[in-house]
Short mmCIF file of C-alpha atoms in Angstrom, two decimals:
data_model
loop_
_atom_site.label_atom_id
_atom_site.label_comp_id
_atom_site.label_asym_id
_atom_site.label_seq_id
_atom_site.Cartn_x
_atom_site.Cartn_y
_atom_site.Cartn_z
CA ILE A 1 -69.33 -52.41 7.32
CA MET A 2 -66.08 -51.91 9.67
CA MET A 3 -67.08 -48.36 10.39
CA GLU A 4 -70.47 -49.78 11.63
CA THR A 5 -69.33 -52.41 13.85
CA SER A 6 -66.83 -50.31 15.66
CA TRP A 7 -69.54 -47.65 16.07
CA SER A 8 -71.58 -50.01 18.07
CA CYS A 9 -68.84 -50.81 20.20
CA CYS A 10 -68.19 -47.04 21.36
CA THR A 11 -71.70 -46.11 22.04
CA ASN A 12 -70.81 -45.31 25.48
CA LEU A 13 -69.81 -41.67 25.54
CA GLY A 14 -66.60 -41.78 27.21
CA PRO A 15 -65.75 -44.25 29.63
CA SER A 16 -68.76 -44.30 32.36
CA GLY A 17 -66.32 -45.57 34.87
CA SER A 18 -67.97 -46.83 37.74
CA SER A 19 -70.58 -49.63 37.58
CA LEU A 20 -72.06 -49.50 41.11
CA LEU A 21 -72.54 -52.94 41.18
CA VAL A 22 -74.55 -54.88 43.70
CA THR A 23 -74.88 -57.98 41.30
CA SER A 24 -71.56 -59.30 39.43
CA ASP A 25 -70.92 -57.29 36.30
CA MET A 26 -67.46 -58.72 35.94
CA SER A 27 -66.21 -59.75 32.55
CA LYS A 28 -67.52 -62.58 30.67
CA LEU A 29 -63.81 -64.44 30.28
CA PHE A 30 -63.11 -64.69 33.85
CA GLN A 31 -66.65 -65.11 35.05
CA LYS A 32 -66.76 -68.18 37.25
CA PRO A 33 -64.01 -67.30 39.80
CA ASN A 34 -65.07 -63.71 40.56
CA PHE A 35 -68.74 -64.49 40.67
CA ALA A 36 -67.94 -66.95 43.37
CA GLN A 37 -65.65 -64.45 45.08
CA LEU A 38 -68.27 -61.93 44.93
CA CYS A 39 -70.99 -64.29 46.41
CA GLN A 40 -68.95 -65.55 49.14
CA GLN A 41 -68.29 -61.68 49.86
CA LYS A 42 -72.19 -61.14 50.16
CA LYS A 43 -72.66 -64.25 52.26
CA LYS A 44 -70.14 -63.16 54.73
CA GLU A 45 -71.83 -59.60 54.84
CA LEU A 46 -75.25 -60.92 55.32
CA GLN A 47 -74.01 -63.24 57.95
CA GLY A 48 -72.66 -60.58 59.91
CA PRO A 49 -74.06 -58.68 63.01
CA ARG A 50 -77.90 -58.24 62.92
CA ARG A 51 -78.44 -54.42 61.59
CA SER A 52 -79.97 -52.69 58.97
CA ALA A 53 -79.17 -53.92 55.64
CA ARG A 54 -75.90 -52.01 54.17
CA ILE A 55 -75.35 -51.84 50.44
CA HIS A 56 -71.85 -51.76 49.57
CA ALA A 57 -71.24 -50.14 46.31
CA TYR A 58 -68.01 -51.47 44.71
CA TYR A 59 -66.48 -50.57 41.45
CA GLY A 60 -66.23 -53.42 38.69
CA LEU A 61 -63.45 -54.14 36.54
CA LYS A 62 -64.59 -53.27 33.10
CA SER A 63 -63.17 -55.56 30.31
CA PRO A 64 -62.10 -53.94 27.16
CA PRO A 65 -64.53 -53.71 24.10
CA TYR A 66 -62.41 -56.51 22.27
CA LYS A 67 -61.22 -59.80 22.84
CA LEU A 68 -57.91 -60.05 24.69
CA ASP A 69 -56.13 -61.45 21.44
CA ALA A 70 -57.77 -59.01 19.30
CA LEU A 71 -54.78 -56.50 19.19
CA GLU A 72 -52.39 -59.01 18.06
CA PRO A 73 -49.72 -58.64 16.79
CA TYR A 74 -49.25 -55.21 17.89
CA MET A 75 -50.25 -55.71 21.33
CA SER A 76 -49.84 -59.33 22.57
CA GLN A 77 -52.80 -61.42 24.11
CA ARG A 78 -49.87 -62.27 26.94
CA THR A 79 -49.84 -58.35 27.57
CA LEU A 80 -53.37 -57.90 27.56
CA GLU A 81 -53.77 -60.85 30.12
CA MET A 82 -51.21 -59.31 32.43
CA HIS A 83 -51.81 -55.70 32.12
CA TRP A 84 -55.84 -55.91 32.26
CA GLY A 85 -56.00 -59.13 34.17
CA LYS A 86 -53.32 -58.36 36.66
CA HIS A 87 -52.43 -54.87 36.94
CA HIS A 88 -55.80 -53.10 36.02
CA ARG A 89 -57.61 -55.77 38.09
CA SER A 90 -55.45 -55.21 41.03
CA TYR A 91 -56.02 -51.63 40.82
CA VAL A 92 -59.82 -52.27 40.97
CA GLU A 93 -59.34 -54.57 43.96
CA ASN A 94 -57.17 -52.40 46.02
CA LEU A 95 -59.40 -49.34 45.29
CA ASN A 96 -62.45 -51.42 46.56
CA LYS A 97 -60.37 -52.72 49.75
CA GLN A 98 -59.33 -48.79 50.47
CA LEU A 99 -63.17 -47.65 50.04
CA GLU A 100 -64.27 -50.60 52.45
CA LYS A 101 -62.59 -48.53 55.01
CA ASN A 102 -63.64 -45.06 54.17
CA ASP A 103 -67.52 -44.43 54.43
CA MET A 104 -66.68 -40.76 53.38
CA LEU A 105 -66.18 -41.80 49.64
CA TYR A 106 -68.87 -43.59 48.71
CA GLY A 107 -71.23 -43.06 45.99
CA TYR A 108 -68.87 -41.01 43.73
CA THR A 109 -68.98 -41.64 40.28
CA MET A 110 -65.37 -42.63 39.09
CA ASP A 111 -64.74 -39.07 37.58
CA GLU A 112 -65.74 -37.21 40.69
CA LEU A 113 -64.07 -39.78 43.13
CA ILE A 114 -60.75 -38.72 41.06
CA LYS A 115 -61.27 -35.00 41.39
CA VAL A 116 -62.15 -35.67 44.98
CA THR A 117 -59.24 -37.64 46.15
CA TYR A 118 -56.84 -35.82 43.70
CA ASN A 119 -57.57 -33.13 46.93
CA ASN A 120 -56.15 -30.35 44.51
CA GLY A 121 -52.50 -31.49 44.73
CA ASN A 122 -52.44 -33.21 48.19
CA PRO A 123 -53.65 -36.88 46.87
CA LEU A 124 -55.47 -39.06 49.20
CA PRO A 125 -54.42 -42.83 49.34
CA GLU A 126 -57.09 -43.65 47.03
CA PHE A 127 -56.47 -41.43 44.30
CA ASN A 128 -53.64 -43.40 42.83
CA ASN A 129 -56.05 -46.44 42.51
CA ALA A 130 -58.98 -44.57 41.27
CA ALA A 131 -57.16 -42.66 38.77
CA GLN A 132 -55.35 -45.80 37.34
CA VAL A 133 -58.37 -47.70 37.16
CA TRP A 134 -60.05 -44.60 34.92
CA ASN A 135 -56.90 -44.28 32.97
CA HIS A 136 -56.87 -47.97 31.91
CA ASP A 137 -60.55 -47.84 31.24
CA PHE A 138 -60.10 -44.82 29.12
CA PHE A 139 -56.90 -46.48 27.61
CA TRP A 140 -58.50 -49.71 26.34
CA GLU A 141 -61.40 -47.82 24.63
CA SER A 142 -58.92 -45.59 23.03
CA MET A 143 -57.65 -48.70 20.96
CA GLN A 144 -59.45 -51.22 18.67
CA PRO A 145 -58.25 -53.99 16.45
CA GLY A 146 -57.72 -52.49 13.01
CA GLY A 147 -56.90 -49.12 14.21
CA GLY A 148 -54.66 -46.70 13.56
CA ASN A 149 -54.82 -44.75 10.09
CA MET A 150 -55.99 -41.15 10.25
CA PRO A 151 -59.03 -39.71 11.69
CA ILE A 152 -61.76 -38.48 9.32
CA PHE A 153 -64.27 -35.61 8.98
CA GLY A 154 -64.32 -32.93 11.69
CA LEU A 155 -61.64 -34.24 14.14
CA LEU A 156 -59.05 -34.43 10.93
CA GLN A 157 -60.01 -30.90 10.27
CA GLN A 158 -59.53 -29.94 14.18
CA ILE A 159 -56.09 -31.39 14.25
CA GLU A 160 -55.01 -29.86 11.30
CA LYS A 161 -56.10 -26.45 12.38
CA ASP A 162 -54.38 -27.06 15.89
CA PHE A 163 -51.14 -28.73 14.69
CA GLY A 164 -50.42 -27.79 11.08
CA SER A 165 -50.99 -31.17 9.91
CA PHE A 166 -51.82 -34.72 10.77
CA THR A 167 -48.06 -35.64 10.43
CA ASN A 168 -47.03 -33.07 12.77
CA PHE A 169 -49.44 -33.90 15.31
CA ARG A 170 -48.03 -37.56 15.21
CA GLU A 171 -44.59 -36.46 15.52
CA LYS A 172 -45.40 -34.51 18.38
CA PHE A 173 -47.28 -37.38 20.18
CA ILE A 174 -44.47 -39.94 19.43
CA GLU A 175 -42.07 -37.32 20.85
CA ALA A 176 -43.90 -36.73 23.88
CA SER A 177 -43.95 -40.50 24.47
CA LEU A 178 -40.09 -40.65 24.06
CA THR A 179 -39.44 -37.70 26.43
CA LEU A 180 -41.57 -38.68 29.19
CA PHE A 181 -39.38 -39.78 32.25
CA GLY A 182 -40.59 -42.62 34.41
CA SER A 183 -44.07 -43.93 34.49
CA GLY A 184 -47.06 -42.09 33.10
CA TRP A 185 -49.55 -41.21 30.28
CA VAL A 186 -49.42 -39.37 26.99
CA TRP A 187 -52.68 -37.80 26.24
CA LEU A 188 -54.45 -35.78 23.15
CA VAL A 189 -56.59 -33.23 25.05
CA LEU A 190 -59.19 -30.76 24.20
CA ARG A 191 -58.13 -27.62 26.36
CA ARG A 192 -61.29 -25.64 27.75
CA ASN A 193 -59.35 -22.58 28.31
CA GLU A 194 -57.29 -22.36 25.15
CA LYS A 195 -60.06 -24.35 22.89
CA ARG A 196 -57.83 -26.21 20.99
CA LEU A 197 -56.55 -29.56 21.11
CA ALA A 198 -53.09 -30.13 22.74
CA ILE A 199 -50.62 -33.12 23.65
CA LEU A 200 -50.19 -33.80 27.25
CA LYS A 201 -47.76 -35.95 29.21
CA THR A 202 -48.78 -36.90 32.65
CA SER A 203 -46.71 -38.91 35.55
CA ASN A 204 -47.69 -41.84 37.40
CA ALA A 205 -51.60 -41.71 37.94
CA ILE A 206 -52.31 -38.20 36.87
CA ASN A 207 -54.84 -37.59 34.33
CA PRO A 208 -56.45 -34.44 32.44
CA LEU A 209 -59.64 -34.85 34.50
CA ILE A 210 -57.96 -32.98 37.35
CA SER A 211 -56.88 -30.07 35.03
CA ALA A 212 -60.61 -29.80 33.42
CA ASP A 213 -59.43 -30.69 30.04
CA ILE A 214 -61.25 -33.36 28.11
CA PRO A 215 -59.17 -36.43 27.13
CA ILE A 216 -59.61 -37.54 23.52
CA ILE A 217 -56.93 -40.45 23.40
CA SER A 218 -54.30 -41.94 25.57
CA LEU A 219 -51.19 -44.11 25.41
CA ASP A 220 -49.87 -45.83 28.53
CA MET A 221 -46.19 -45.15 28.97
CA TRP A 222 -45.76 -47.01 32.03
CA GLU A 223 -43.37 -49.93 31.43
CA HIS A 224 -45.72 -52.63 32.17
CA ALA A 225 -47.73 -51.49 29.29
CA TYR A 226 -44.79 -52.41 26.54
CA TYR A 227 -42.19 -54.20 28.17
CA LEU A 228 -43.45 -57.76 27.33
CA ASP A 229 -43.88 -56.88 23.73
CA TYR A 230 -41.00 -54.20 22.99
CA LYS A 231 -38.91 -54.42 25.76
CA ASN A 232 -37.21 -50.79 26.12
CA ASP A 233 -38.11 -49.94 22.55
CA LYS A 234 -40.57 -47.15 23.52
CA GLY A 235 -40.19 -45.62 20.03
CA LYS A 236 -41.34 -48.80 17.98
CA TYR A 237 -44.33 -49.23 20.94
CA ALA A 238 -45.57 -45.47 20.11
CA ASN A 239 -45.17 -46.03 16.40
CA VAL A 240 -47.12 -49.17 16.36
CA PHE A 241 -49.96 -47.64 18.56
CA MET A 242 -50.36 -44.78 16.18
CA ASP A 243 -50.27 -46.88 12.91
CA HIS A 244 -52.10 -49.88 14.31
CA LEU A 245 -54.00 -49.44 17.70
CA VAL A 246 -55.45 -46.06 18.25
CA SER A 247 -59.04 -45.89 17.79
CA TRP A 248 -60.12 -42.65 15.87
CA ASN A 249 -63.97 -44.04 16.02
CA ALA A 250 -63.67 -43.61 20.12
CA ALA A 251 -61.95 -40.14 19.33
CA THR A 252 -64.36 -38.97 17.18
CA VAL A 253 -67.18 -39.96 19.91
CA ARG A 254 -65.29 -38.31 22.61
CA MET A 255 -64.70 -35.10 20.56
CA ALA A 256 -68.31 -34.80 19.70
CA ARG A 257 -69.27 -35.09 23.59
CA ALA A 258 -66.61 -32.62 24.34
CA GLN A 259 -67.90 -29.98 21.88
CA ALA A 260 -71.05 -29.95 24.04
CA PHE A 261 -68.92 -28.33 26.56
CA VAL A 262 -66.26 -26.13 24.82
CA ASN A 263 -67.29 -23.71 22.48
CA LEU A 264 -64.47 -23.96 19.81
CA GLY A 265 -65.70 -20.77 17.76
CA GLU A 266 -64.85 -20.06 14.34
CA PRO A 267 -64.57 -21.69 11.80
CA LYS A 268 -67.33 -23.88 12.86
CA ILE A 269 -65.76 -27.41 12.25
CA PRO A 270 -68.70 -30.14 12.60
CA VAL A 271 -66.91 -33.18 14.32
CA ALA A 272 -68.83 -35.78 12.06
CA MET B 1 -32.33 -62.27 38.21
CA SER B 2 -32.27 -63.48 34.48
CA ARG B 3 -29.38 -63.27 32.19
CA GLU B 4 -31.92 -61.58 30.00
CA THR B 5 -32.89 -58.95 32.43
CA LEU B 6 -29.37 -58.29 32.98
CA GLU B 7 -28.81 -57.91 29.03
CA TYR B 8 -31.68 -55.18 28.75
CA HIS B 9 -31.40 -53.79 32.10
CA TRP B 10 -27.60 -52.97 31.99
CA GLY B 11 -27.08 -53.44 28.15
CA LYS B 12 -29.85 -51.27 26.93
CA HIS B 13 -31.27 -49.06 29.45
CA HIS B 14 -28.26 -48.52 31.60
CA ARG B 15 -26.20 -47.99 28.48
CA THR B 16 -28.61 -45.62 26.99
CA TYR B 17 -28.49 -43.34 30.13
CA VAL B 18 -24.63 -43.15 29.70
CA GLU B 19 -24.94 -42.22 26.01
CA ASN B 20 -27.46 -39.73 26.57
CA LEU B 21 -25.70 -37.89 29.13
CA ASN B 22 -22.34 -37.98 27.11
CA HIS B 23 -24.46 -36.37 24.43
CA GLN B 24 -25.68 -33.65 26.91
CA ILE B 25 -22.61 -32.66 28.67
CA VAL B 26 -20.06 -33.15 26.01
CA GLY B 27 -17.98 -29.63 25.49
CA THR B 28 -20.03 -27.91 28.65
CA GLU B 29 -18.48 -27.20 31.71
CA LEU B 30 -20.57 -30.29 33.17
CA ASP B 31 -17.79 -32.46 31.37
CA GLN B 32 -15.18 -31.60 34.07
CA MET B 33 -17.29 -32.48 37.00
CA THR B 34 -17.44 -35.81 38.72
CA LEU B 35 -20.73 -37.82 38.40
CA GLU B 36 -21.76 -36.94 42.02
CA ASP B 37 -21.21 -33.35 41.64
CA LEU B 38 -23.11 -33.21 38.45
CA ILE B 39 -26.09 -34.96 40.06
CA LEU B 40 -26.10 -32.39 43.05
CA ALA B 41 -25.47 -29.23 40.72
CA SER B 42 -28.44 -30.72 38.42
CA TYR B 43 -30.76 -31.23 41.02
CA ASN B 44 -31.24 -27.57 41.46
CA ARG B 45 -33.47 -27.79 44.59
CA GLY B 46 -35.91 -30.16 42.75
CA ASN B 47 -36.33 -27.89 39.80
CA ILE B 48 -34.24 -30.55 37.96
CA LEU B 49 -31.96 -29.68 34.89
CA PRO B 50 -32.07 -31.77 31.81
CA PRO B 51 -28.68 -33.91 32.80
CA PHE B 52 -30.20 -34.93 36.27
CA ASN B 53 -32.17 -37.71 35.04
CA ASN B 54 -29.63 -39.26 33.14
CA ALA B 55 -26.76 -38.73 35.46
CA ALA B 56 -28.75 -39.84 38.58
CA GLN B 57 -29.90 -42.95 36.69
CA ILE B 58 -26.31 -43.70 35.78
CA TRP B 59 -25.40 -43.49 39.48
CA ASN B 60 -28.21 -45.34 40.31
CA HIS B 61 -27.64 -48.27 38.45
CA GLU B 62 -24.07 -48.63 39.15
CA PHE B 63 -24.82 -48.60 42.93
CA PHE B 64 -27.44 -51.22 42.33
CA TRP B 65 -25.37 -53.39 40.47
CA GLU B 66 -22.65 -53.27 43.33
CA SER B 67 -25.35 -53.89 46.00
CA MET B 68 -25.90 -57.42 44.69
CA LYS B 69 -23.65 -60.46 44.13
CA PRO B 70 -24.21 -64.15 43.05
CA GLY B 71 -24.74 -66.03 46.09
CA GLY B 72 -26.07 -63.10 48.11
CA GLY B 73 -28.48 -62.81 50.69
CA GLY B 74 -28.20 -63.99 54.41
CA LYS B 75 -27.59 -61.77 57.11
CA PRO B 76 -25.52 -58.92 58.04
CA SER B 77 -23.11 -58.75 60.42
CA GLY B 78 -20.49 -56.86 62.61
CA TYR B 79 -21.05 -53.11 63.07
CA LEU B 80 -23.79 -52.81 60.47
CA LEU B 81 -25.85 -55.55 62.31
CA GLU B 82 -25.16 -53.66 65.55
CA LEU B 83 -26.72 -50.47 64.02
CA ILE B 84 -29.35 -52.14 62.40
CA LYS B 85 -30.56 -53.79 65.61
CA ARG B 86 -30.20 -50.32 67.45
CA ASP B 87 -32.32 -48.63 64.75
CA PHE B 88 -34.89 -50.95 63.84
CA GLY B 89 -35.19 -53.42 66.53
CA ASN B 90 -34.01 -56.53 64.79
CA PHE B 91 -33.28 -57.54 61.21
CA GLU B 92 -36.33 -58.78 60.19
CA ALA B 93 -37.85 -55.32 61.29
CA LEU B 94 -35.35 -53.77 58.40
CA VAL B 95 -36.35 -56.20 55.67
CA LYS B 96 -40.18 -55.69 56.20
CA GLU B 97 -39.42 -51.82 56.23
CA LEU B 98 -37.51 -52.30 53.05
CA LYS B 99 -39.96 -54.34 51.53
CA SER B 100 -42.77 -52.09 52.21
CA ALA B 101 -40.96 -48.92 51.08
CA ALA B 102 -40.07 -50.81 47.83
CA SER B 103 -43.69 -51.93 47.12
CA SER B 104 -45.34 -48.60 48.04
CA GLN B 105 -43.08 -46.68 45.78
CA PHE B 106 -46.05 -45.95 43.14
CA GLY B 107 -44.72 -45.73 39.75
CA SER B 108 -41.03 -45.88 38.92
CA GLY B 109 -38.33 -45.26 41.72
CA TRP B 110 -36.06 -46.79 44.15
CA ALA B 111 -36.02 -48.05 47.75
CA TRP B 112 -32.80 -47.07 49.87
CA LEU B 113 -31.06 -48.05 52.91
CA VAL B 114 -29.20 -44.87 54.26
CA TYR B 115 -26.83 -43.48 56.66
CA LYS B 116 -27.94 -40.16 58.03
CA ALA B 117 -25.30 -38.00 59.43
CA ASN B 118 -26.59 -34.56 58.54
CA ARG B 119 -28.28 -32.64 61.26
CA LEU B 120 -28.06 -29.44 59.32
CA ASP B 121 -30.02 -28.17 56.58
CA VAL B 122 -28.97 -29.12 53.08
CA GLY B 123 -28.55 -26.26 50.54
CA ASN B 124 -29.95 -28.05 47.61
CA ALA B 125 -33.11 -29.95 48.88
CA VAL B 126 -35.50 -30.49 51.93
CA ASN B 127 -34.38 -32.92 54.26
CA PRO B 128 -37.00 -35.26 54.07
CA ARG B 129 -36.66 -36.55 57.67
CA LEU B 130 -35.40 -33.41 59.54
CA GLN B 131 -36.79 -34.37 62.79
CA GLU B 132 -35.03 -37.62 63.32
CA GLU B 133 -32.07 -38.37 65.35
CA ASP B 134 -28.76 -37.75 63.58
CA LYS B 135 -26.25 -40.75 62.92
CA LYS B 136 -28.80 -43.25 62.27
CA LEU B 137 -29.96 -45.96 59.56
CA VAL B 138 -32.82 -45.14 57.90
CA VAL B 139 -35.07 -46.47 55.08
CA VAL B 140 -36.15 -43.98 52.36
CA LYS B 141 -37.78 -44.16 49.09
CA SER B 142 -37.51 -42.14 45.90
CA PRO B 143 -39.23 -41.31 42.73
CA ASN B 144 -37.80 -41.89 39.16
CA ALA B 145 -34.19 -40.80 39.31
CA VAL B 146 -34.07 -39.26 42.55
CA ASN B 147 -31.48 -40.72 44.89
CA PRO B 148 -30.55 -39.70 48.62
CA LEU B 149 -27.43 -37.91 47.53
CA VAL B 150 -29.45 -34.78 46.98
CA TRP B 151 -30.46 -35.09 50.59
CA ASP B 152 -26.99 -35.41 51.89
CA TYR B 153 -27.34 -38.86 53.07
CA SER B 154 -25.03 -41.58 52.42
CA PRO B 155 -26.59 -44.44 50.75
CA LEU B 156 -25.77 -48.09 51.79
CA LEU B 157 -27.95 -50.30 49.68
CA THR B 158 -30.78 -49.72 46.95
CA ILE B 159 -33.42 -51.80 45.01
CA ASP B 160 -34.45 -50.82 41.71
CA VAL B 161 -38.40 -50.88 41.35
CA TRP B 162 -38.79 -49.32 38.03
CA GLU B 163 -40.86 -52.01 36.28
CA HIS B 164 -38.04 -52.98 33.70
CA ALA B 165 -35.96 -53.95 36.55
CA TYR B 166 -38.14 -56.90 37.22
CA TYR B 167 -40.69 -57.14 34.62
CA ILE B 168 -39.00 -59.83 32.59
CA ASP B 169 -38.68 -62.08 35.47
CA PHE B 170 -41.50 -61.39 37.80
CA GLN B 171 -44.00 -59.61 35.43
CA ASN B 172 -46.29 -57.59 37.95
CA ARG B 173 -45.10 -59.46 40.89
CA ARG B 174 -43.03 -56.95 42.74
CA ALA B 175 -43.46 -58.08 45.94
CA ASP B 176 -41.60 -61.54 45.11
CA TYR B 177 -38.93 -59.49 43.10
CA ILE B 178 -38.22 -57.73 46.39
CA THR B 179 -38.38 -60.92 48.49
CA ILE B 180 -35.95 -62.61 45.99
CA PHE B 181 -33.64 -59.55 46.07
CA MET B 182 -33.33 -59.70 49.99
CA GLU B 183 -33.11 -63.56 50.19
CA LYS B 184 -30.76 -64.18 47.38
CA LEU B 185 -29.16 -61.22 45.90
CA VAL B 186 -28.15 -58.56 48.38
CA SER B 187 -24.53 -58.33 49.30
CA TRP B 188 -24.14 -57.32 52.68
CA GLU B 189 -20.41 -56.90 52.61
CA VAL B 190 -20.69 -54.10 50.06
CA VAL B 191 -23.11 -52.66 52.51
CA SER B 192 -21.03 -53.03 55.42
CA LEU B 193 -18.15 -51.33 53.58
CA ARG B 194 -20.02 -48.58 52.58
CA LEU B 195 -21.16 -47.98 56.08
CA GLU B 196 -17.46 -47.72 57.22
CA LEU B 197 -17.03 -45.22 54.63
CA ALA B 198 -20.00 -43.16 55.23
CA LYS B 199 -19.07 -43.34 59.00
CA ALA B 200 -15.48 -42.00 58.22
CA ARG B 201 -16.88 -39.13 56.02
CA ALA B 202 -19.36 -38.17 58.66
CA SER B 203 -16.79 -37.79 61.32
CA GLU B 204 -14.64 -36.00 59.05
CA ARG B 205 -17.34 -33.61 58.39
CA GLU B 206 -17.83 -33.25 62.11
CA ARG B 207 -14.30 -32.23 62.87
CA GLU B 208 -14.31 -29.75 59.80
CA GLU B 209 -17.23 -28.07 61.19
CA GLU B 210 -15.96 -27.64 64.56
CA ARG B 211 -12.89 -26.24 63.06
CA ARG B 212 -14.73 -23.87 60.97
CA LYS B 213 -16.80 -22.79 64.13
CA ARG B 214 -13.75 -22.23 66.23
CA GLU B 215 -12.25 -20.11 63.48
CA GLU B 216 -15.75 -18.13 63.32
CA GLU B 217 -15.73 -17.38 66.94
CA ASP B 218 -12.10 -16.13 66.75
CA GLY B 219 -12.90 -13.83 63.99
CA TYR B 220 -16.05 -12.70 65.33
CA SER B 221 -14.78 -11.28 68.45
CA ALA B 222 -11.97 -9.32 66.60
CA GLY B 223 -14.37 -7.72 64.16
CA SER B 224 -17.26 -6.95 66.25
CA GLU B 225 -15.70 -3.40 67.16
CA ALA B 226 -15.59 -2.58 63.16
CA VAL B 227 -19.18 -3.64 62.75
CA GLU B 228 -20.47 -1.10 65.38
CA MET B 229 -18.65 1.49 63.94
CA TYR B 230 -20.13 0.94 60.70
CA LEU B 231 -23.63 1.21 62.11
CA GLU B 232 -23.30 4.50 63.66
CA SER B 233 -21.84 6.21 60.47
CA GLU B 234 -24.87 4.58 58.65
CA THR B 235 -27.25 6.33 60.87
CA ASP B 236 -25.58 9.77 60.80
CA GLU B 237 -25.97 9.64 57.07
CA SER B 238 -29.51 8.78 56.95
CA GLU B 239 -31.02 11.56 58.96
CA PRO B 240 -30.53 14.33 56.45
CA GLU B 241 -31.60 12.05 53.71
CA ALA B 242 -35.05 11.41 55.54
CA GLU B 243 -35.78 15.17 55.50
#
């Protein structure tokens, strides 16, 4: 029964990112203030100079697929409130403010926006905000209440094939999170070129989309992600993530989708 | 800045950097170097070697603690204030620039007020403000562990904007943290003192450079004949080889 409910949570194959909203699509928890804000914004625009109707598409703040206290005691509600409610929200708002001024960047999906603003290594100012919005969406969906344990079926076989054993993978992942200096993320990705799973560390807002690798799970190693709960104990945070938070269901779904793009060759390991 | 913050920031973070660096350099030749030399050596033109992060962070944090004092804040005075007025217009403009640099440093890093007195290229790194006038105060920001020593600047003041510096007291409100730092914590006496030292160092460097240049000129005029002779003999040898 646990399996079924968590499957239904993860039916969106990978984070769809942008919701081009003209109506409010904000979270249910913080609905009232945001709806009012959005209405005011619309009113101002409509009352503006009389010209042809301009539709402004903005990105919306997507809420995690669980309540903010659902990850207790491993990730406290307070952390979720700050991390999602303040940090993630401000990335979205700042991105929208930047997009207001720049017509050229309208109409992109989030994935496309990230690649365009990355600009092959010379990022535009919108990159940090756009990438961080996407990163956090991906991160929330990489976790679930009652997560952790081990992956099953094909994903486990693939991990064992590429890392030797699940234990080895877990060790390498935690090592990556401890050795990442500064702010950044740790990812399990499917490498397109090498056609195998690998662990990737990225700095600040960088994510595997720009290197055309397919992310499977991620761990936020910015200090704001763990400081309230674990202070400077990165090891404990990473271990708790592996043991109790990571959503292998989401990972399996993403893996299934990834295999449509990457032919992993022999032996034919079905994902699920 | 709460006691809890200091207990973690100094007692855990800063201490860990020290312990890790000691593990890394014990028994190697790096053990003999001063901290600043170690920082410059391991920066390696941007292609940093493993001890850099720890060494630089130790230096940065020491510098940071000394940049603050209880009952700090207020305004600078004396020569420092003069330079501020000359290079930024007025004190408020400096505060604004510092705040902006600290807020816009994405990810982890530091914001600095430095004394720039290095017109020439530094062998170790590209000078980020090459075109500007020499001997002035500038505000710079740096990511992660990098500090202005690698650009051959003389740091005068720093503010730590790694999240661990303000998360306990201010959570995500970095702007408030910076404001409080400027209003209540910064020690302008220390900054003035560092400015005096920086100026003295810069003057000494200038004198040494002039001395070196004079020596070079003397040496050059004596050796130029020798150079010409060498060239002539070289061309004589190369002709038969070309055939």
